[in-house]
Amino acid sequence: MYNNIFDSHAHYTDKAFNDDRENMLGSLKESGICGVINCGADLESSKEALKLAETYDYLYFACGIHPEEVENLPENYIEILKDLAKHEKCVAIGEIGLDYYWRQDTKEKQKEVFEKQILLAKELDLPIIVHDREAHGDTLEILKKHKPKGVLHCFSGSVETAKEVLKLGMYIGFGGALTFKNARKAVEVAEILPLEKLLLETDCPYMAPVPMRGKRNDSSLIPYVAEKIAEIKNTDAQRILDIATENTKLLFNI
Ligand code: NI
């Protein structure tokens, strides 16, 4: 039985938890979970994440516009995010970034919304939680330009990209995808990643680790990811969990 588990990236506002959200969030502490950061994907889910953080002491939240949600934003969306981010349990602007896998047609708008939110994070002295899918070049270029604090979540880039991210002082988040059979690139990144730059996450309800792949994910499955990293780093999983929790608290000022 593991303890001191911090899930640095979850989506408990997702409709996949509509039937049992209260039971789930009421019982996670019994599975050794000490903290969870719920990430917004649009204004609505950011507001819902705030409400959950007010209900459960171990829940924190990030507010932000996900790259798949950049269309039809109200003109004052940055002002709305700024208000949400002033809440004492808001620990980051996220999740934000670029996704050229699902959306090739909104690239320019994605970049604009990403940059505006980075500037907001810097103004508020908050870290950012970055989503980068098939957009490593542009993501890196924007991060190099603004040099924010933060994490590249569910990291899917190469060792070369990881080294650039580390040079910027940013963290790398790993979740269930690291345990998948085809995760060769992510395993290579985990091999060179200094443990003081590691965060653990679920991205639940998605990305459940092996042996639960394809099922609904939740924070209690993080030990499978920790065990995989422990195997790569030749250490024990509780130590990985402890280090990642310490890193999460440091980055997000918790
Ligand atoms: Ni996410």
mmCIF file of C-alpha atoms and ligand atoms in Angstrom:
data_model
loop_
_atom_site.group_PDB
_atom_site.id
_atom_site.type_symbol
_atom_site.label_atom_id
_atom_site.label_comp_id
_atom_site.label_asym_id
_atom_site.label_seq_id
_atom_site.Cartn_x
_atom_site.Cartn_y
_atom_site.Cartn_z
ATOM 1 C CA MET A 1 0.000 0.000 0.000
ATOM 2 C CA TYR A 2 1.453 3.318 -1.112
ATOM 3 C CA ASN A 3 0.894 6.767 0.353
ATOM 4 C CA ASN A 4 1.858 10.414 -0.238
ATOM 5 C CA ILE A 5 0.481 10.284 -3.803
ATOM 6 C CA PHE A 6 -0.039 13.660 -5.519
ATOM 7 C CA ASP A 7 -1.929 13.726 -8.816
ATOM 8 C CA SER A 8 -0.634 16.870 -10.562
ATOM 9 C CA HIS A 9 -3.155 16.720 -13.422
ATOM 10 C CA ALA A 10 -6.740 15.427 -13.281
ATOM 11 C CA HIS A 11 -10.159 16.247 -14.739
ATOM 12 C CA TYR A 12 -12.695 15.245 -12.083
ATOM 13 C CA THR A 13 -15.113 17.744 -13.619
ATOM 14 C CA ASP A 14 -15.408 15.403 -16.637
ATOM 15 C CA LYS A 15 -18.816 13.852 -17.267
ATOM 16 C CA ALA A 16 -17.230 10.404 -16.894
ATOM 17 C CA PHE A 17 -17.449 11.044 -13.123
ATOM 18 C CA ASN A 18 -21.036 12.314 -13.111
ATOM 19 C CA ASP A 19 -22.462 9.143 -11.582
ATOM 20 C CA ASP A 20 -20.057 8.747 -8.665
ATOM 21 C CA ARG A 21 -18.012 11.956 -8.322
ATOM 22 C CA GLU A 22 -18.794 12.438 -4.607
ATOM 23 C CA ASN A 23 -18.002 8.842 -3.713
ATOM 24 C CA MET A 24 -14.806 8.936 -5.744
ATOM 25 C CA LEU A 25 -13.534 12.232 -4.304
ATOM 26 C CA GLY A 26 -14.650 11.239 -0.826
ATOM 27 C CA SER A 27 -12.629 8.032 -0.896
ATOM 28 C CA LEU A 28 -9.369 8.948 -2.658
ATOM 29 C CA LYS A 29 -7.588 9.841 0.575
ATOM 30 C CA GLU A 30 -8.119 6.236 1.713
ATOM 31 C CA SER A 31 -6.081 5.167 -1.333
ATOM 32 C CA GLY A 32 -3.111 7.233 -0.162
ATOM 33 C CA ILE A 33 -3.834 10.345 -2.225
ATOM 34 C CA CYS A 34 -2.614 13.519 -0.486
ATOM 35 C CA GLY A 35 -3.398 16.043 -3.220
ATOM 36 C CA VAL A 36 -4.920 16.524 -6.670
ATOM 37 C CA ILE A 37 -4.770 19.422 -9.112
ATOM 38 C CA ASN A 38 -7.944 19.569 -11.194
ATOM 39 C CA CYS A 39 -7.263 21.241 -14.523
ATOM 40 C CA GLY A 40 -9.743 23.380 -16.400
ATOM 41 C CA ALA A 41 -10.107 22.994 -20.162
ATOM 42 C CA ASP A 42 -12.463 25.918 -20.782
ATOM 43 C CA LEU A 43 -14.166 28.605 -18.671
ATOM 44 C CA GLU A 44 -16.964 26.272 -17.543
ATOM 45 C CA SER A 45 -14.720 23.426 -16.341
ATOM 46 C CA SER A 46 -12.362 25.951 -14.714
ATOM 47 C CA LYS A 47 -15.302 27.285 -12.656
ATOM 48 C CA GLU A 48 -16.374 23.753 -11.760
ATOM 49 C CA ALA A 49 -12.818 22.890 -10.700
ATOM 50 C CA LEU A 50 -12.882 25.926 -8.394
ATOM 51 C CA LYS A 51 -16.113 24.678 -6.791
ATOM 52 C CA LEU A 52 -14.666 21.199 -6.212
ATOM 53 C CA ALA A 53 -11.560 22.738 -4.630
ATOM 54 C CA GLU A 54 -13.806 24.596 -2.196
ATOM 55 C CA THR A 55 -15.531 21.337 -1.238
ATOM 56 C CA TYR A 56 -12.521 19.016 -0.731
ATOM 57 C CA ASP A 57 -9.496 20.104 1.281
ATOM 58 C CA TYR A 58 -6.968 18.067 -0.740
ATOM 59 C CA LEU A 59 -8.172 19.393 -4.128
ATOM 60 C CA TYR A 60 -6.501 22.331 -5.865
ATOM 61 C CA PHE A 61 -7.229 23.677 -9.326
ATOM 62 C CA ALA A 62 -5.822 25.286 -12.435
ATOM 63 C CA CYS A 63 -7.860 27.476 -14.757
ATOM 64 C CA GLY A 64 -7.246 27.803 -18.457
ATOM 65 C CA ILE A 65 -8.332 27.333 -22.066
ATOM 66 C CA HIS A 66 -7.232 24.061 -23.676
ATOM 67 C CA PRO A 67 -6.010 24.318 -27.308
ATOM 68 C CA GLU A 68 -9.038 22.368 -28.537
ATOM 69 C CA GLU A 69 -11.334 24.992 -26.967
ATOM 70 C CA VAL A 70 -9.984 28.233 -28.456
ATOM 71 C CA GLU A 71 -12.969 28.985 -30.669
ATOM 72 C CA ASN A 72 -15.960 31.079 -29.587
ATOM 73 C CA LEU A 73 -14.237 32.528 -26.529
ATOM 74 C CA PRO A 74 -15.810 35.637 -25.020
ATOM 75 C CA GLU A 75 -13.729 38.758 -25.643
ATOM 76 C CA ASN A 76 -12.941 39.117 -21.929
ATOM 77 C CA TYR A 77 -11.819 35.523 -21.315
ATOM 78 C CA ILE A 78 -8.463 36.627 -19.916
ATOM 79 C CA GLU A 79 -10.249 38.837 -17.378
ATOM 80 C CA ILE A 80 -12.497 35.923 -16.382
ATOM 81 C CA LEU A 81 -9.479 33.635 -15.941
ATOM 82 C CA LYS A 82 -7.735 36.330 -13.933
ATOM 83 C CA ASP A 83 -10.659 36.484 -11.498
ATOM 84 C CA LEU A 84 -10.709 32.693 -11.113
ATOM 85 C CA ALA A 85 -6.931 32.597 -10.643
ATOM 86 C CA LYS A 86 -7.144 34.934 -7.641
ATOM 87 C CA HIS A 87 -8.812 32.125 -5.646
ATOM 88 C CA GLU A 88 -6.547 30.835 -2.874
ATOM 89 C CA LYS A 89 -6.700 27.272 -4.218
ATOM 90 C CA CYS A 90 -5.814 28.152 -7.798
ATOM 91 C CA VAL A 91 -2.222 26.987 -8.229
ATOM 92 C CA ALA A 92 -1.644 27.348 -11.992
ATOM 93 C CA ILE A 93 -2.906 28.472 -15.383
ATOM 94 C CA GLY A 94 -3.788 25.289 -17.263
ATOM 95 C CA GLU A 95 -4.207 23.354 -19.132
ATOM 96 C CA ILE A 96 -3.009 25.458 -22.031
ATOM 97 C CA GLY A 97 -0.867 24.819 -25.085
ATOM 98 C CA LEU A 98 -0.987 23.562 -28.654
ATOM 99 C CA ASP A 99 -2.641 20.501 -30.214
ATOM 100 C CA TYR A 100 -1.909 19.945 -33.899
ATOM 101 C CA TYR A 101 -3.049 16.313 -33.714
ATOM 102 C CA TRP A 102 -6.753 17.094 -33.312
ATOM 103 C CA ARG A 103 -6.793 20.662 -34.659
ATOM 104 C CA GLN A 104 -4.697 21.715 -37.630
ATOM 105 C CA ASP A 105 -7.260 24.348 -38.621
ATOM 106 C CA THR A 106 -6.894 26.638 -35.582
ATOM 107 C CA LYS A 107 -3.091 26.809 -35.274
ATOM 108 C CA GLU A 108 -2.803 30.606 -35.300
ATOM 109 C CA LYS A 109 -5.645 31.065 -32.793
ATOM 110 C CA GLN A 110 -4.131 28.352 -30.559
ATOM 111 C CA LYS A 111 -0.794 30.169 -30.493
ATOM 112 C CA GLU A 112 -2.453 33.490 -29.689
ATOM 113 C CA VAL A 113 -4.532 32.047 -26.816
ATOM 114 C CA PHE A 114 -1.525 30.106 -25.477
ATOM 115 C CA GLU A 115 0.677 33.216 -25.407
ATOM 116 C CA LYS A 116 -1.981 35.414 -23.807
ATOM 117 C CA GLN A 117 -2.425 32.869 -21.013
ATOM 118 C CA ILE A 118 1.330 32.587 -20.467
ATOM 119 C CA LEU A 119 1.474 36.361 -20.048
ATOM 120 C CA LEU A 120 -1.395 36.153 -17.537
ATOM 121 C CA ALA A 121 0.449 33.445 -15.588
ATOM 122 C CA LYS A 122 3.582 35.571 -15.501
ATOM 123 C CA GLU A 123 1.624 38.606 -14.357
ATOM 124 C CA LEU A 124 0.108 36.567 -11.503
ATOM 125 C CA ASP A 125 3.401 34.739 -10.805
ATOM 126 C CA LEU A 126 1.733 31.351 -11.362
ATOM 127 C CA PRO A 127 3.179 28.293 -13.142
ATOM 128 C CA ILE A 128 1.552 26.923 -16.299
ATOM 129 C CA ILE A 129 0.413 23.390 -17.165
ATOM 130 C CA VAL A 130 1.212 22.761 -20.824
ATOM 131 C CA HIS A 131 -0.514 20.438 -23.282
ATOM 132 C CA ASP A 132 1.647 19.776 -26.358
ATOM 133 C CA ARG A 133 0.491 17.213 -28.897
ATOM 134 C CA GLU A 134 2.247 17.006 -32.269
ATOM 135 C CA ALA A 135 3.296 20.634 -31.799
ATOM 136 C CA HIS A 136 6.727 20.323 -30.165
ATOM 137 C CA GLY A 137 8.492 22.912 -32.383
ATOM 138 C CA ASP A 138 5.994 25.741 -31.912
ATOM 139 C CA THR A 139 5.460 24.926 -28.220
ATOM 140 C CA LEU A 140 9.170 25.096 -27.533
ATOM 141 C CA GLU A 141 9.548 28.327 -29.492
ATOM 142 C CA ILE A 142 6.815 30.016 -27.435
ATOM 143 C CA LEU A 143 8.204 28.672 -24.142
ATOM 144 C CA LYS A 144 11.698 29.903 -25.026
ATOM 145 C CA LYS A 145 10.304 33.330 -25.836
ATOM 146 C CA HIS A 146 8.431 33.772 -22.527
ATOM 147 C CA LYS A 147 10.332 31.468 -20.116
ATOM 148 C CA PRO A 148 7.386 30.677 -17.797
ATOM 149 C CA LYS A 149 7.511 28.351 -14.788
ATOM 150 C CA GLY A 150 5.583 25.129 -15.255
ATOM 151 C CA VAL A 151 5.239 21.569 -16.454
ATOM 152 C CA LEU A 152 4.924 19.827 -19.805
ATOM 153 C CA HIS A 153 2.159 17.396 -18.962
ATOM 154 C CA CYS A 154 1.826 13.870 -20.382
ATOM 155 C CA PHE A 155 5.149 14.392 -22.090
ATOM 156 C CA SER A 156 5.288 12.878 -25.573
ATOM 157 C CA GLY A 157 8.355 14.563 -27.053
ATOM 158 C CA SER A 158 11.825 13.255 -27.811
ATOM 159 C CA VAL A 159 14.879 13.236 -25.553
ATOM 160 C CA GLU A 160 16.129 16.310 -27.458
ATOM 161 C CA THR A 161 12.897 18.214 -26.765
ATOM 162 C CA ALA A 162 12.984 17.099 -23.121
ATOM 163 C CA LYS A 163 16.500 18.496 -22.746
ATOM 164 C CA GLU A 164 15.337 21.870 -24.107
ATOM 165 C CA VAL A 165 12.412 21.857 -21.657
ATOM 166 C CA LEU A 166 14.756 21.070 -18.764
ATOM 167 C CA LYS A 167 17.103 23.882 -19.814
ATOM 168 C CA LEU A 168 14.171 26.250 -19.324
ATOM 169 C CA GLY A 169 13.836 24.956 -15.748
ATOM 170 C CA MET A 170 10.469 23.358 -16.465
ATOM 171 C CA TYR A 171 9.148 20.035 -15.160
ATOM 172 C CA ILE A 172 8.007 16.957 -17.073
ATOM 173 C CA GLY A 173 4.808 15.109 -16.158
ATOM 174 C CA PHE A 174 4.302 11.394 -16.735
ATOM 175 C CA GLY A 175 1.075 9.435 -16.541
ATOM 176 C CA GLY A 176 -0.397 6.175 -17.790
ATOM 177 C CA ALA A 177 0.997 6.531 -21.316
ATOM 178 C CA LEU A 178 4.456 5.724 -19.945
ATOM 179 C CA THR A 179 3.279 2.186 -19.163
ATOM 180 C CA PHE A 180 1.932 1.500 -22.675
ATOM 181 C CA LYS A 181 3.707 -1.036 -24.853
ATOM 182 C CA ASN A 182 4.595 1.562 -27.522
ATOM 183 C CA ALA A 183 6.051 4.070 -25.029
ATOM 184 C CA ARG A 184 9.662 3.641 -26.138
ATOM 185 C CA LYS A 185 10.234 7.408 -26.586
ATOM 186 C CA ALA A 186 8.717 8.279 -23.200
ATOM 187 C CA VAL A 187 10.834 5.593 -21.511
ATOM 188 C CA GLU A 188 13.963 7.127 -23.064
ATOM 189 C CA VAL A 189 12.943 10.524 -21.675
ATOM 190 C CA ALA A 190 12.314 9.000 -18.231
ATOM 191 C CA GLU A 191 15.819 7.488 -18.350
ATOM 192 C CA ILE A 192 17.526 10.878 -18.708
ATOM 193 C CA LEU A 193 15.056 12.876 -16.577
ATOM 194 C CA PRO A 194 16.550 14.077 -13.272
ATOM 195 C CA LEU A 195 14.130 12.967 -10.531
ATOM 196 C CA GLU A 196 13.882 16.520 -9.194
ATOM 197 C CA LYS A 197 12.080 17.482 -12.437
ATOM 198 C CA LEU A 198 9.496 14.661 -12.384
ATOM 199 C CA LEU A 199 5.766 15.092 -11.744
ATOM 200 C CA LEU A 200 3.192 12.284 -11.689
ATOM 201 C CA GLU A 201 -0.310 12.651 -13.077
ATOM 202 C CA THR A 202 -3.362 10.803 -14.320
ATOM 203 C CA ASP A 203 -5.060 13.122 -16.862
ATOM 204 C CA CYS A 204 -8.083 11.124 -15.671
ATOM 205 C CA PRO A 205 -10.601 9.991 -16.822
ATOM 206 C CA TYR A 206 -8.215 9.271 -19.730
ATOM 207 C CA MET A 207 -4.875 7.471 -19.987
ATOM 208 C CA ALA A 208 -5.338 4.674 -17.443
ATOM 209 C CA PRO A 209 -2.024 2.832 -17.015
ATOM 210 C CA VAL A 210 -1.420 -0.825 -17.827
ATOM 211 C CA PRO A 211 -2.955 -3.155 -16.558
ATOM 212 C CA MET A 212 -6.083 -0.921 -16.483
ATOM 213 C CA ARG A 213 -5.541 0.540 -19.965
ATOM 214 C CA GLY A 214 -8.833 1.477 -21.652
ATOM 215 C CA LYS A 215 -10.744 1.718 -18.354
ATOM 216 C CA ARG A 216 -11.667 4.934 -16.573
ATOM 217 C CA ASN A 217 -8.596 6.372 -14.880
ATOM 218 C CA ASP A 218 -8.402 7.922 -11.393
ATOM 219 C CA SER A 219 -5.679 9.059 -8.994
ATOM 220 C CA SER A 220 -5.513 5.722 -7.173
ATOM 221 C CA LEU A 221 -3.863 4.208 -10.289
ATOM 222 C CA ILE A 222 -0.799 6.490 -10.145
ATOM 223 C CA PRO A 223 1.293 3.823 -8.343
ATOM 224 C CA TYR A 224 1.396 1.827 -11.622
ATOM 225 C CA VAL A 225 3.191 4.784 -13.210
ATOM 226 C CA ALA A 226 5.474 5.179 -10.191
ATOM 227 C CA GLU A 227 6.343 1.474 -10.395
ATOM 228 C CA LYS A 228 7.284 1.862 -14.065
ATOM 229 C CA ILE A 229 9.555 4.829 -13.304
ATOM 230 C CA ALA A 230 11.037 2.979 -10.321
ATOM 231 C CA GLU A 231 11.905 0.107 -12.663
ATOM 232 C CA ILE A 232 13.559 2.524 -15.142
ATOM 233 C CA LYS A 233 15.451 4.319 -12.369
ATOM 234 C CA ASN A 234 16.255 1.157 -10.410
ATOM 235 C CA THR A 235 14.681 2.353 -7.166
ATOM 236 C CA ASP A 236 11.429 1.745 -5.270
ATOM 237 C CA ALA A 237 8.034 3.173 -6.191
ATOM 238 C CA GLN A 238 7.322 4.840 -2.833
ATOM 239 C CA ARG A 239 10.507 6.875 -3.217
ATOM 240 C CA ILE A 240 9.345 7.976 -6.682
ATOM 241 C CA LEU A 241 5.954 8.962 -5.244
ATOM 242 C CA ASP A 242 7.617 10.905 -2.406
ATOM 243 C CA ILE A 243 9.938 12.810 -4.752
ATOM 244 C CA ALA A 244 7.166 13.640 -7.239
ATOM 245 C CA THR A 245 4.930 14.904 -4.412
ATOM 246 C CA GLU A 246 7.711 17.127 -3.108
ATOM 247 C CA ASN A 247 8.317 18.467 -6.637
ATOM 248 C CA THR A 248 4.601 19.156 -7.144
ATOM 249 C CA LYS A 249 4.349 21.107 -3.883
ATOM 250 C CA LEU A 250 7.443 23.108 -4.761
ATOM 251 C CA LEU A 251 6.348 24.027 -8.308
ATOM 252 C CA PHE A 252 2.761 24.869 -7.374
ATOM 253 C CA ASN A 253 3.632 26.531 -4.061
ATOM 254 C CA ILE A 254 1.382 24.205 -2.019
HETATM 255 NI NI NI B 1 -5.523 17.079 -19.301
#
